[in-house]
Short mmCIF file of C-alpha atoms and ligand atoms in Angstrom, two decimals:
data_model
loop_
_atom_site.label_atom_id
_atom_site.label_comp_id
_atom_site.label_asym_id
_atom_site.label_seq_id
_atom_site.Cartn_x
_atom_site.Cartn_y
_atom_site.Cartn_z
CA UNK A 1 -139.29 115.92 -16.49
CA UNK A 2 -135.58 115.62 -17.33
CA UNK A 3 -133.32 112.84 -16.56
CA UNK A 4 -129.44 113.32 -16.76
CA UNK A 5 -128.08 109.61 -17.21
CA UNK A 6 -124.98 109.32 -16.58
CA UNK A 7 -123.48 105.40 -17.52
CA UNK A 8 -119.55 105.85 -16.45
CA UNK A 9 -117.58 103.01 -16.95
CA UNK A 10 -116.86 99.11 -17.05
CA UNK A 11 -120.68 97.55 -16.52
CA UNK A 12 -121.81 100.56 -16.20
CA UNK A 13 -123.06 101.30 -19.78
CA UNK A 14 -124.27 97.77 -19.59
CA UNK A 15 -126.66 97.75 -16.89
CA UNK A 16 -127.62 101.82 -17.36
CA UNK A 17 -128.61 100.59 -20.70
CA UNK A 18 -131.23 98.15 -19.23
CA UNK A 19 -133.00 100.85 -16.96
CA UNK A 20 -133.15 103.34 -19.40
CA UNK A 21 -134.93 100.33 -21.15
CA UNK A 22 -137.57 100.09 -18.58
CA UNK A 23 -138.41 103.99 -18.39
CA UNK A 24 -138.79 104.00 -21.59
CA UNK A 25 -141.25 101.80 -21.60
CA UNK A 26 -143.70 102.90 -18.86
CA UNK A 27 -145.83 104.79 -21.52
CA UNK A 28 -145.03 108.02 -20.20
CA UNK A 29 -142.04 110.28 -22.06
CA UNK A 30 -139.14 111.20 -19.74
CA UNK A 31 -136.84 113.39 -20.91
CA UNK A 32 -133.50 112.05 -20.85
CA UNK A 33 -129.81 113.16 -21.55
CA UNK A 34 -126.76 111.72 -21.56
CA UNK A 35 -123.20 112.68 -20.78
CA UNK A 36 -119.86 111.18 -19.86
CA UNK A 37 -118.45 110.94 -16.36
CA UNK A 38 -115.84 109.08 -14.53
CA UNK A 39 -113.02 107.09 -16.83
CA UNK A 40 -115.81 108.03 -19.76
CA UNK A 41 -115.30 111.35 -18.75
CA UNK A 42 -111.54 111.99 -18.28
CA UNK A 43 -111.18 110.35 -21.98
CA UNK A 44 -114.29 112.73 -23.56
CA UNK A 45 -112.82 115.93 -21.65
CA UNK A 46 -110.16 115.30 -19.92
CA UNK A 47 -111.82 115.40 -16.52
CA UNK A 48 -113.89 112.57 -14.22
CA UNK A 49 -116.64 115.21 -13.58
CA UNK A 50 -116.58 117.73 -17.30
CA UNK A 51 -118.52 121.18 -16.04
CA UNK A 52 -121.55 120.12 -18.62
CA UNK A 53 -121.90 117.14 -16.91
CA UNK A 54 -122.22 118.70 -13.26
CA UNK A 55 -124.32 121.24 -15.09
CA UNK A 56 -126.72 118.76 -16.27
CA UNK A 57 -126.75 116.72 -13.24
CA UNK A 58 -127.44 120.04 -11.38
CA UNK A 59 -130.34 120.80 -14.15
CA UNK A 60 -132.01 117.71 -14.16
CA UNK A 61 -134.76 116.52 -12.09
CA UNK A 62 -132.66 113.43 -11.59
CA UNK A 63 -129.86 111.55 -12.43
CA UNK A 64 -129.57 107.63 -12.66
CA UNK A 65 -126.04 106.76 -12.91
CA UNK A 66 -124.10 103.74 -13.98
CA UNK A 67 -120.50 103.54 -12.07
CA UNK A 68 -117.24 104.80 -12.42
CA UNK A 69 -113.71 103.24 -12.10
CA UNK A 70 -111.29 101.42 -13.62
CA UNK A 71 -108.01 100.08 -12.93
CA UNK A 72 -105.87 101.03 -15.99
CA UNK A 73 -106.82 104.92 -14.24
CA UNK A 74 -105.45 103.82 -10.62
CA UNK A 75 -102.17 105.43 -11.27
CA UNK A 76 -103.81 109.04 -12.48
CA UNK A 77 -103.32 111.87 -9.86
CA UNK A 78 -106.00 111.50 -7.45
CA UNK A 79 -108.24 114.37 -8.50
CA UNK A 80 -108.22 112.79 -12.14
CA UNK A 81 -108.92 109.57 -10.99
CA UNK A 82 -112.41 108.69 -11.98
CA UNK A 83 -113.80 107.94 -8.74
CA UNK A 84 -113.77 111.44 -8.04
CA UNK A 85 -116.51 111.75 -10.06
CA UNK A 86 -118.90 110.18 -7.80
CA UNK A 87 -117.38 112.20 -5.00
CA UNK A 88 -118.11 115.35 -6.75
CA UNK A 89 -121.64 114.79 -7.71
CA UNK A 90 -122.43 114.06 -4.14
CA UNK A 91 -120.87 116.94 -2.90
CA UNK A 92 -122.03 119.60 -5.47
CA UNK A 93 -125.62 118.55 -5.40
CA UNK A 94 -126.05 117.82 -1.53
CA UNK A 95 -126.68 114.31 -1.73
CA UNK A 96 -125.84 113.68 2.06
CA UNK A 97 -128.78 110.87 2.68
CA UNK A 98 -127.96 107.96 1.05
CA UNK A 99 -130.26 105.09 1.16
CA UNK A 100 -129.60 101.31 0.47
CA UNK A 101 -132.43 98.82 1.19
CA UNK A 102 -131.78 95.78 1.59
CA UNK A 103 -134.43 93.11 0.98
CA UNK A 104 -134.19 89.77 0.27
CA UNK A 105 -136.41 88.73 -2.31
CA UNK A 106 -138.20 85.07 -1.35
CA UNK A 107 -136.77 83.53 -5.13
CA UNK A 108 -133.49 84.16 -4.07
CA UNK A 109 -133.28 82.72 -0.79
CA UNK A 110 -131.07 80.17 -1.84
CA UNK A 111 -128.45 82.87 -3.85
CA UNK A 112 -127.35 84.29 -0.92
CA UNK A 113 -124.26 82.76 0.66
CA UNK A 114 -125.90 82.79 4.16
CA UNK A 115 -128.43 79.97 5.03
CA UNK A 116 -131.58 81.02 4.22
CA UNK A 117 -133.16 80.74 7.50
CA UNK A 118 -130.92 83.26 8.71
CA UNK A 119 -131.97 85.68 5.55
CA UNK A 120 -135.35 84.79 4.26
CA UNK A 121 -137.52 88.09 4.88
CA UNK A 122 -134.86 90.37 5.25
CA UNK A 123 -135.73 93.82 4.67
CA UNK A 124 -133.57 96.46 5.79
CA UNK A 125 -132.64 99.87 5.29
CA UNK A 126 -129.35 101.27 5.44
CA UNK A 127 -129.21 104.76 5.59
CA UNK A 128 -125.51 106.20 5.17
CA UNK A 129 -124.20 109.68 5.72
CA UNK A 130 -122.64 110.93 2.44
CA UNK A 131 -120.82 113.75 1.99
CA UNK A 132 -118.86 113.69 5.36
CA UNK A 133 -116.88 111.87 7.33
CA UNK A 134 -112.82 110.54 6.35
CA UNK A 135 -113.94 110.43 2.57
CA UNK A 136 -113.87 114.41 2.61
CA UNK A 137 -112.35 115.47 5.76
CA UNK A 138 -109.05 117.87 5.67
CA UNK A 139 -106.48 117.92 5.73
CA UNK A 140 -105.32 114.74 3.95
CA UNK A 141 -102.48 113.74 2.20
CA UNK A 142 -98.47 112.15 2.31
CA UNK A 143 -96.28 114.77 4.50
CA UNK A 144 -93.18 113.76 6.28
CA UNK A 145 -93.84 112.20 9.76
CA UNK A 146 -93.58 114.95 12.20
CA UNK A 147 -92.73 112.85 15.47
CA UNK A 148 -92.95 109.30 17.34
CA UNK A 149 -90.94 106.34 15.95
CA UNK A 150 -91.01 106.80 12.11
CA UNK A 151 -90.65 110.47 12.77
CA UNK A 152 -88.79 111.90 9.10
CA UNK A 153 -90.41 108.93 7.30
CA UNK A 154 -93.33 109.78 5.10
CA UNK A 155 -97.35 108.70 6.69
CA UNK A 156 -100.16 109.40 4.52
CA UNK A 157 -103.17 110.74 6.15
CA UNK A 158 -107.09 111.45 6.23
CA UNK A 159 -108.94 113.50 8.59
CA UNK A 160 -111.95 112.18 9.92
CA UNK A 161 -114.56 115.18 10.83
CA UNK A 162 -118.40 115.59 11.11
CA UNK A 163 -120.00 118.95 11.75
CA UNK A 164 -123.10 118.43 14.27
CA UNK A 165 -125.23 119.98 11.68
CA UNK A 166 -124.31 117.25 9.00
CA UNK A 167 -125.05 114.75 12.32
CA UNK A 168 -128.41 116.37 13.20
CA UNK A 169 -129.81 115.89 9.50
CA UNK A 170 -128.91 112.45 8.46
CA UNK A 171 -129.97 111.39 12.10
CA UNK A 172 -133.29 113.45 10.81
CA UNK A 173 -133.90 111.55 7.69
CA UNK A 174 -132.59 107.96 9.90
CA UNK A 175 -135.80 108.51 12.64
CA UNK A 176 -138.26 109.93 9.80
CA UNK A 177 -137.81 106.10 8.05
CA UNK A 178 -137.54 104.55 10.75
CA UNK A 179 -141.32 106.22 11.27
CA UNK A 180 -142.15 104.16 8.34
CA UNK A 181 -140.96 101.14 8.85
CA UNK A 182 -140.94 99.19 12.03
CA UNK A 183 -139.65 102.09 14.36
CA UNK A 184 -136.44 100.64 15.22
CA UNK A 185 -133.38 102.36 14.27
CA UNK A 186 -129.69 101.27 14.76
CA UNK A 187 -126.93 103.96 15.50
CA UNK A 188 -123.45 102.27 14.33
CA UNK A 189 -120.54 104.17 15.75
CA UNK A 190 -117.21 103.68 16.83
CA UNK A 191 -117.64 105.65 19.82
CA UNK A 192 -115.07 103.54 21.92
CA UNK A 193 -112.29 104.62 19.76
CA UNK A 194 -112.94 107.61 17.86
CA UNK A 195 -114.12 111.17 18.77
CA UNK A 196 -115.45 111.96 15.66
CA UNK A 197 -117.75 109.00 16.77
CA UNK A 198 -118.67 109.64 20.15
CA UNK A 199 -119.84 113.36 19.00
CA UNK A 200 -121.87 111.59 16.46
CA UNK A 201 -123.54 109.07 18.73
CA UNK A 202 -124.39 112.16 21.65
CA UNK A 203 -126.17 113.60 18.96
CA UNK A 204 -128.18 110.92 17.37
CA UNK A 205 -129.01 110.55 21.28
CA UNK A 206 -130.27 114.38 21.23
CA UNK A 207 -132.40 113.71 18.20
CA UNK A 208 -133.78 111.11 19.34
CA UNK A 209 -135.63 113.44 21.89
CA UNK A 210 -137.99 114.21 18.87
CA UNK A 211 -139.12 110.67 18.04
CA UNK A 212 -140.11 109.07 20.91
CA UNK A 213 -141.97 106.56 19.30
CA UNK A 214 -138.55 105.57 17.35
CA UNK A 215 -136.73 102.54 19.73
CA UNK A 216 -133.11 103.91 19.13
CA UNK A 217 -130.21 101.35 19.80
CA UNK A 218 -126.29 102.17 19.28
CA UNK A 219 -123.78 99.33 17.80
CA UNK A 220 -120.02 99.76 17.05
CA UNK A 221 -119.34 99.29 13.53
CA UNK A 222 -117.24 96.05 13.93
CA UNK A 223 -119.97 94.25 16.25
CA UNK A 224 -122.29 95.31 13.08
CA UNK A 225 -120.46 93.47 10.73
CA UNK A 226 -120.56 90.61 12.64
CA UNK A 227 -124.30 91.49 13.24
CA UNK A 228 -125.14 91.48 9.77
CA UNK A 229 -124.13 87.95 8.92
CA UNK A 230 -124.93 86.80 12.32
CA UNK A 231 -129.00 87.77 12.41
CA UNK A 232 -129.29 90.35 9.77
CA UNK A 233 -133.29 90.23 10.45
CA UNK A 234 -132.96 91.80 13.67
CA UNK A 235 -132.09 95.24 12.16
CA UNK A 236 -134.81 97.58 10.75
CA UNK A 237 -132.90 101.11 10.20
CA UNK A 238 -129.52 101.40 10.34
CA UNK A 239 -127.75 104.85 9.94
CA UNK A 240 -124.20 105.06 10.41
CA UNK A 241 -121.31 107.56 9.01
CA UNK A 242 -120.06 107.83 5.33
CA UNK A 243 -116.85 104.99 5.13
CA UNK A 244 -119.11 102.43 8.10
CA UNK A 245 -122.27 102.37 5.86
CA UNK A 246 -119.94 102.04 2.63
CA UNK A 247 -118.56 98.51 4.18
CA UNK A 248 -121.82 97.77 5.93
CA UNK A 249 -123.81 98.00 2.97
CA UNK A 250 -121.37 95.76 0.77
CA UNK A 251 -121.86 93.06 3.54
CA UNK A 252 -125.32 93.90 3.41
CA UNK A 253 -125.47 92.94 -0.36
CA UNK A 254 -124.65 89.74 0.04
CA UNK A 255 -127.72 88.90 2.31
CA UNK A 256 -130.04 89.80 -0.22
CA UNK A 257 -128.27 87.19 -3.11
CA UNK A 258 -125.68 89.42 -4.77
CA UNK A 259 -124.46 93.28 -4.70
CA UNK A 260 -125.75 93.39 -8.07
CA UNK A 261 -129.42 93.12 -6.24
CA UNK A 262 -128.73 96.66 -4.00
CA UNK A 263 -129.80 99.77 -5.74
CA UNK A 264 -129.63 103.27 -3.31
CA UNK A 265 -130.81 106.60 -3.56
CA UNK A 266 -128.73 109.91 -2.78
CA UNK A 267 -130.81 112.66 -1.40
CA UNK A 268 -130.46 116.37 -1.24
CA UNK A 269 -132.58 118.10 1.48
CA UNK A 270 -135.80 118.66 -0.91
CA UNK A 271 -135.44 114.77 -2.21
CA UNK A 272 -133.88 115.41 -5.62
CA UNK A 273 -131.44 112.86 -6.04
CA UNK A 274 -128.78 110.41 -7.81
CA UNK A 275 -129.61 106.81 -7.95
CA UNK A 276 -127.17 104.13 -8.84
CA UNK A 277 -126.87 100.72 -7.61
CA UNK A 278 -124.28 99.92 -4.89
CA UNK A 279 -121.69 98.30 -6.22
CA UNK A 280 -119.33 99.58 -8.40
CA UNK A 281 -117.78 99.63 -12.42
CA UNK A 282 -116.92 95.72 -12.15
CA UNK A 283 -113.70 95.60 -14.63
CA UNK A 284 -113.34 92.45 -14.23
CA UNK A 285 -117.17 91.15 -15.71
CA UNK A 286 -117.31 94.71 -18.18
CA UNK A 287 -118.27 94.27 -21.60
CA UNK A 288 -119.19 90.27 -21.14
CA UNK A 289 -122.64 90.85 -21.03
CA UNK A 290 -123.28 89.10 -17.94
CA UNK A 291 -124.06 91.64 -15.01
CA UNK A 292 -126.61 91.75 -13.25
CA UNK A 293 -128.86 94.92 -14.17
CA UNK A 294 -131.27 94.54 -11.17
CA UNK A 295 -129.67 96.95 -8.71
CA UNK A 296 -129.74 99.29 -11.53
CA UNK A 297 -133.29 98.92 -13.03
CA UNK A 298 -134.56 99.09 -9.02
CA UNK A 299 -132.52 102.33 -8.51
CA UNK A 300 -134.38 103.76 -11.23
CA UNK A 301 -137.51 102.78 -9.52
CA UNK A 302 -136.13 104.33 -6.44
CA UNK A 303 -135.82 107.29 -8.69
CA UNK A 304 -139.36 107.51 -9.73
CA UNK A 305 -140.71 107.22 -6.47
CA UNK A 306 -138.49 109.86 -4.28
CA UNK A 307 -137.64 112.44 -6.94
CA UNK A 308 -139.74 112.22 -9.55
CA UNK A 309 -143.27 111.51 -7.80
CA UNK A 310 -144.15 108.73 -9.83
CA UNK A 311 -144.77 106.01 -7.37
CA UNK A 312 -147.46 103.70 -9.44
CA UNK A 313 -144.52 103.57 -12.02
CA UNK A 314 -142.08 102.43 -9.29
CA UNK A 315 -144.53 99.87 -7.67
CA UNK A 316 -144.71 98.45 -11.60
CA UNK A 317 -140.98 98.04 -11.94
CA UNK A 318 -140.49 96.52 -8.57
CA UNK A 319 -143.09 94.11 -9.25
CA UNK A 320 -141.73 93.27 -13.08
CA UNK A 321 -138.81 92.53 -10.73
CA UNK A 322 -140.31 90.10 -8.78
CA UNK A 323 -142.20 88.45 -11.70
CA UNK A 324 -138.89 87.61 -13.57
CA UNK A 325 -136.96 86.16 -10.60
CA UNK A 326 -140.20 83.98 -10.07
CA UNK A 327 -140.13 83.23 -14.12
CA UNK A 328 -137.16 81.85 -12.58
CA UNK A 329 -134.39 84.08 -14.70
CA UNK A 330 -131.21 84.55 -13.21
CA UNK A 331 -127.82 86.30 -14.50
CA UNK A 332 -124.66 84.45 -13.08
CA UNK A 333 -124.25 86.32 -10.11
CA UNK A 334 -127.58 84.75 -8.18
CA UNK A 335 -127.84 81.59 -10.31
CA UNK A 336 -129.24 78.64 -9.07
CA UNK A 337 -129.22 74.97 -10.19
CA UNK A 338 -133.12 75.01 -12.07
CA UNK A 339 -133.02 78.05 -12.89
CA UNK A 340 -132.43 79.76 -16.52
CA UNK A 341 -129.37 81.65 -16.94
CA UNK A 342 -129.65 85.07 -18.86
CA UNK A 343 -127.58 87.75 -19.65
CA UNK A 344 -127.73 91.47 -18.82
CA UNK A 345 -129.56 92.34 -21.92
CA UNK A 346 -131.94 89.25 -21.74
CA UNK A 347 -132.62 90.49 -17.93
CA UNK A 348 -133.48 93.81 -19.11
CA UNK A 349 -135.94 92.59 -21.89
CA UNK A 350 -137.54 90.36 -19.09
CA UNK A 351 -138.06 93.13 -16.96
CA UNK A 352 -140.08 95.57 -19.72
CA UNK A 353 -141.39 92.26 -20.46
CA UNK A 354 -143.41 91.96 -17.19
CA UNK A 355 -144.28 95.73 -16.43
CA UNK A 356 -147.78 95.28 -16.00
N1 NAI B 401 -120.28 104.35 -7.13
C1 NAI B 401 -119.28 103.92 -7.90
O1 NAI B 401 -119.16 104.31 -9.04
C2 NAI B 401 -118.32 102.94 -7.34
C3 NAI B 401 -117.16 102.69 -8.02
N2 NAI B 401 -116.28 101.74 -7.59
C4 NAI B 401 -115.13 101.49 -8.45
O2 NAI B 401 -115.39 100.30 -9.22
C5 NAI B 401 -114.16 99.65 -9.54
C6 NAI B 401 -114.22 98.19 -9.15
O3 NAI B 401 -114.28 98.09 -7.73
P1 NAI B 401 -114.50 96.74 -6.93
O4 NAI B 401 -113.90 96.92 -5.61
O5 NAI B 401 -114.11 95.58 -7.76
O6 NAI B 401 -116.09 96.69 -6.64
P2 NAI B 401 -117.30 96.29 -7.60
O7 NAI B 401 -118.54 96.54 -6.82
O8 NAI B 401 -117.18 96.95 -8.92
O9 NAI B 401 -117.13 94.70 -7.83
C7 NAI B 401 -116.99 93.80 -6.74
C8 NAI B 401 -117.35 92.38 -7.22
O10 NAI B 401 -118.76 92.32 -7.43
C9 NAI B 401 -119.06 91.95 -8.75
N3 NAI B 401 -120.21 92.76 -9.21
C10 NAI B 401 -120.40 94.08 -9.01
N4 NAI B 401 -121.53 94.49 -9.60
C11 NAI B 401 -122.07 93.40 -10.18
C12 NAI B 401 -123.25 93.20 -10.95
N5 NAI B 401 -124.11 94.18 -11.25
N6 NAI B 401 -123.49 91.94 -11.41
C13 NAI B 401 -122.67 90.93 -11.12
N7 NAI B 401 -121.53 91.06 -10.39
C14 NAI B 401 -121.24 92.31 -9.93
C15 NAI B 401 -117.81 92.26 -9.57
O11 NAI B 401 -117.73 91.45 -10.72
C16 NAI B 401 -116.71 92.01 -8.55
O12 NAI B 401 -116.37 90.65 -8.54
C17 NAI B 401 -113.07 100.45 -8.82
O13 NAI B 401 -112.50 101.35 -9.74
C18 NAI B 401 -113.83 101.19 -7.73
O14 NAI B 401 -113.21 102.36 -7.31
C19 NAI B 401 -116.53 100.98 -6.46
C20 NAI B 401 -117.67 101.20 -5.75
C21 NAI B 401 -118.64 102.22 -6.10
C1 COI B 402 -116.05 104.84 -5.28
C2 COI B 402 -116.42 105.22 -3.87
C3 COI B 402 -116.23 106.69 -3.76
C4 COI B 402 -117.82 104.97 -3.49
C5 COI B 402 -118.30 103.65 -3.02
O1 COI B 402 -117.64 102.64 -2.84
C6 COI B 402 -119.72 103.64 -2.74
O2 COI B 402 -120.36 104.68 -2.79
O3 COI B 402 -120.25 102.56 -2.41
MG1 MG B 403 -118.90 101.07 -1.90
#
């Protein structure tokens, strides 16, 4: 079974380094390979994405990947810009599902900036369109404005676009967890607004014909946000479009202690995926040894149980998890007063520490 690791840039060597830690440690021998991308990647070849590092990620059975991103490249033409990198992967493999759980472990009910009444027992799953939406419509671009008031100025634009197909599957994979879970899923649109939007929510509605037994509700995006910090525990499933569920799950983050807590999985039709945690490269905590490599380490886990079949694996990473937040470790980012503060490398030995 071959892995295609793929740390990027800022933290992500950092934390990457930590999960690759933990597989190798589960007594079984993964294959693993590793190759630049993003900032990494632009430096090694002179591109975000190099061909052998699509080819690899295309090869493997998996990829776990790191982050991308840094500001010193935020002046690079845009298709040099490592960020694209990210963009590319998900678009060359397929990975149109992405899925960010949110769950609030009981330890860290007092990390989270939200009392924890509101929090404690939060477990939700956002499930986020991914290769769609404004983030890949076109056109896009600067032009010279063609009419109205600043007509001869320039106006940069995106186009935001979703094919009913692209609609019909993610709205698949939404009602299929929501099967799992507590049947309840969450449509978040912008339907009031946006066409793009209201297409998106008749469809979901047309799904939903095939799982009765799902209780579908719909929710525009900003009502949402305010929804997620208001009673986050009334959501199960949520499934919104590509640039909603990026914002939604950053809020979402913060219920469960820190962003450095999220991992997420990005799925191709037959489940063969990329896993990386949510956030992103961090520049301004990279190389101080200090993030958090949870997100990362549980994205592997996420790895092991939807791509690579290895589910007793993923239940003993998840619980290693738990065990060292109970030992009571913490890296800055969800520290608490009685707790003991560790670094990212001292979080990773934890971890391998407490597979069972
Ligand atoms: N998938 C990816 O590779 C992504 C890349 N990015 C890129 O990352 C760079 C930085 O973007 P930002 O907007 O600052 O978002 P970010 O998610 O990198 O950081 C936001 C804040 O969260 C903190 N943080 C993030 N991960 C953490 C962790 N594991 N432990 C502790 N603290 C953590 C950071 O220190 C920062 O204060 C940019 O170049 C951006 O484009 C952003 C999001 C996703
Ligand atoms: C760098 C962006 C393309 C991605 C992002 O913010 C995300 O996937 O959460
Ligand atoms: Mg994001």
């Amino acid at each position: 079974m071959k892995i295609a690791i793929l740390p990027g840039d800022g933290i992500g060597p950092e934390i990457v380094e930590q999960a690759v830690k933990v597989l190798k440690n589960l007594g079984e021998s993964f294959e693993m390979e590793f190759a630049p991308v993003g900032g990494a990647g632009y430096e090694a070849a002179g591109h975000p994405l190099p061909e052998a590092t699509l080819k690899l990620a295309q090869d493997a059975d998996a990829v776990l990947f790191g982050a991308v991103g840094d500001w010193k490249y935020d002046t690079l033409d845009r298709p040099l810009r490592p960020e694209q990198a990210i963009l590319g992967l998900r678009k060359n493999l397929n990975l149109f599902a992405n899925l960010r759980p949110a769950i609030l472990y009981p330890e860290l009910a007092g990390a989270s900036t939200l009392k924890p009444e509101v929090v404690s027992g939060l477990d939700i799953l956002i499930i986020r369109e991914l290769t769609g939406d404004i983030y890949f419509g076109q056109p896009r671009g600067v032009r010279e404005c063609p009419d109205g008031p600043f007509k001869g100025q320039r106006e940069g634009f995106d186009t935001m676009r979703y094919a009913e197909g692209e609609i019909r599957r993610i709205a698949h994979v939404a009602f299929q967890a929501a099967q799992k879970r507590d049947k309840r899923l969450t449509s978040v649109d912008k339907a009031n607004v946006l066409e793009t939007f209201q297409f998106w929510k008749d469809i979901v509605i047309d799904v939903h014909k095939e799982y009765p037994d799902v209780a579908l509700d719909h929710m525009y995006v900003d009502n949402a946000a305010m929804q997620l910090v208001r009673a986050p525990k009334k959501f199960d499933v949520m499934v919104t479009g590509n640039m909603f569920g990026d914002i939604l799950s950053d809020a979402a983050a913060m219920l469960t202690g820190s962003i450095g807590m999220l991992p997420s999985a990005s799925l191709d039709v037959n489940n063969k995926g990329l896993y990386e945690p949510s956030h992103g490269s961090a520049p301004d905590i990279a190389g101080k040894g200090i993030a958090n490599p949870l997100a990362t380490i549980l994205s592997a886990a996420m790895m092991l149980r939807y791509s690579l079949g290895r589910v007793e694996q993923a239940d003993r990473i998840e619980t290693a998890v738990k065990t060292v937040l109970t030992q009571g470790l913490r890296t800055p980012d969800i520290f608490e007063e009685g707790c003991t503060k560790v670094g990212t490398s001292e979080m990773g030995d934890a971890v391998v520490k407490a597979l069972a």
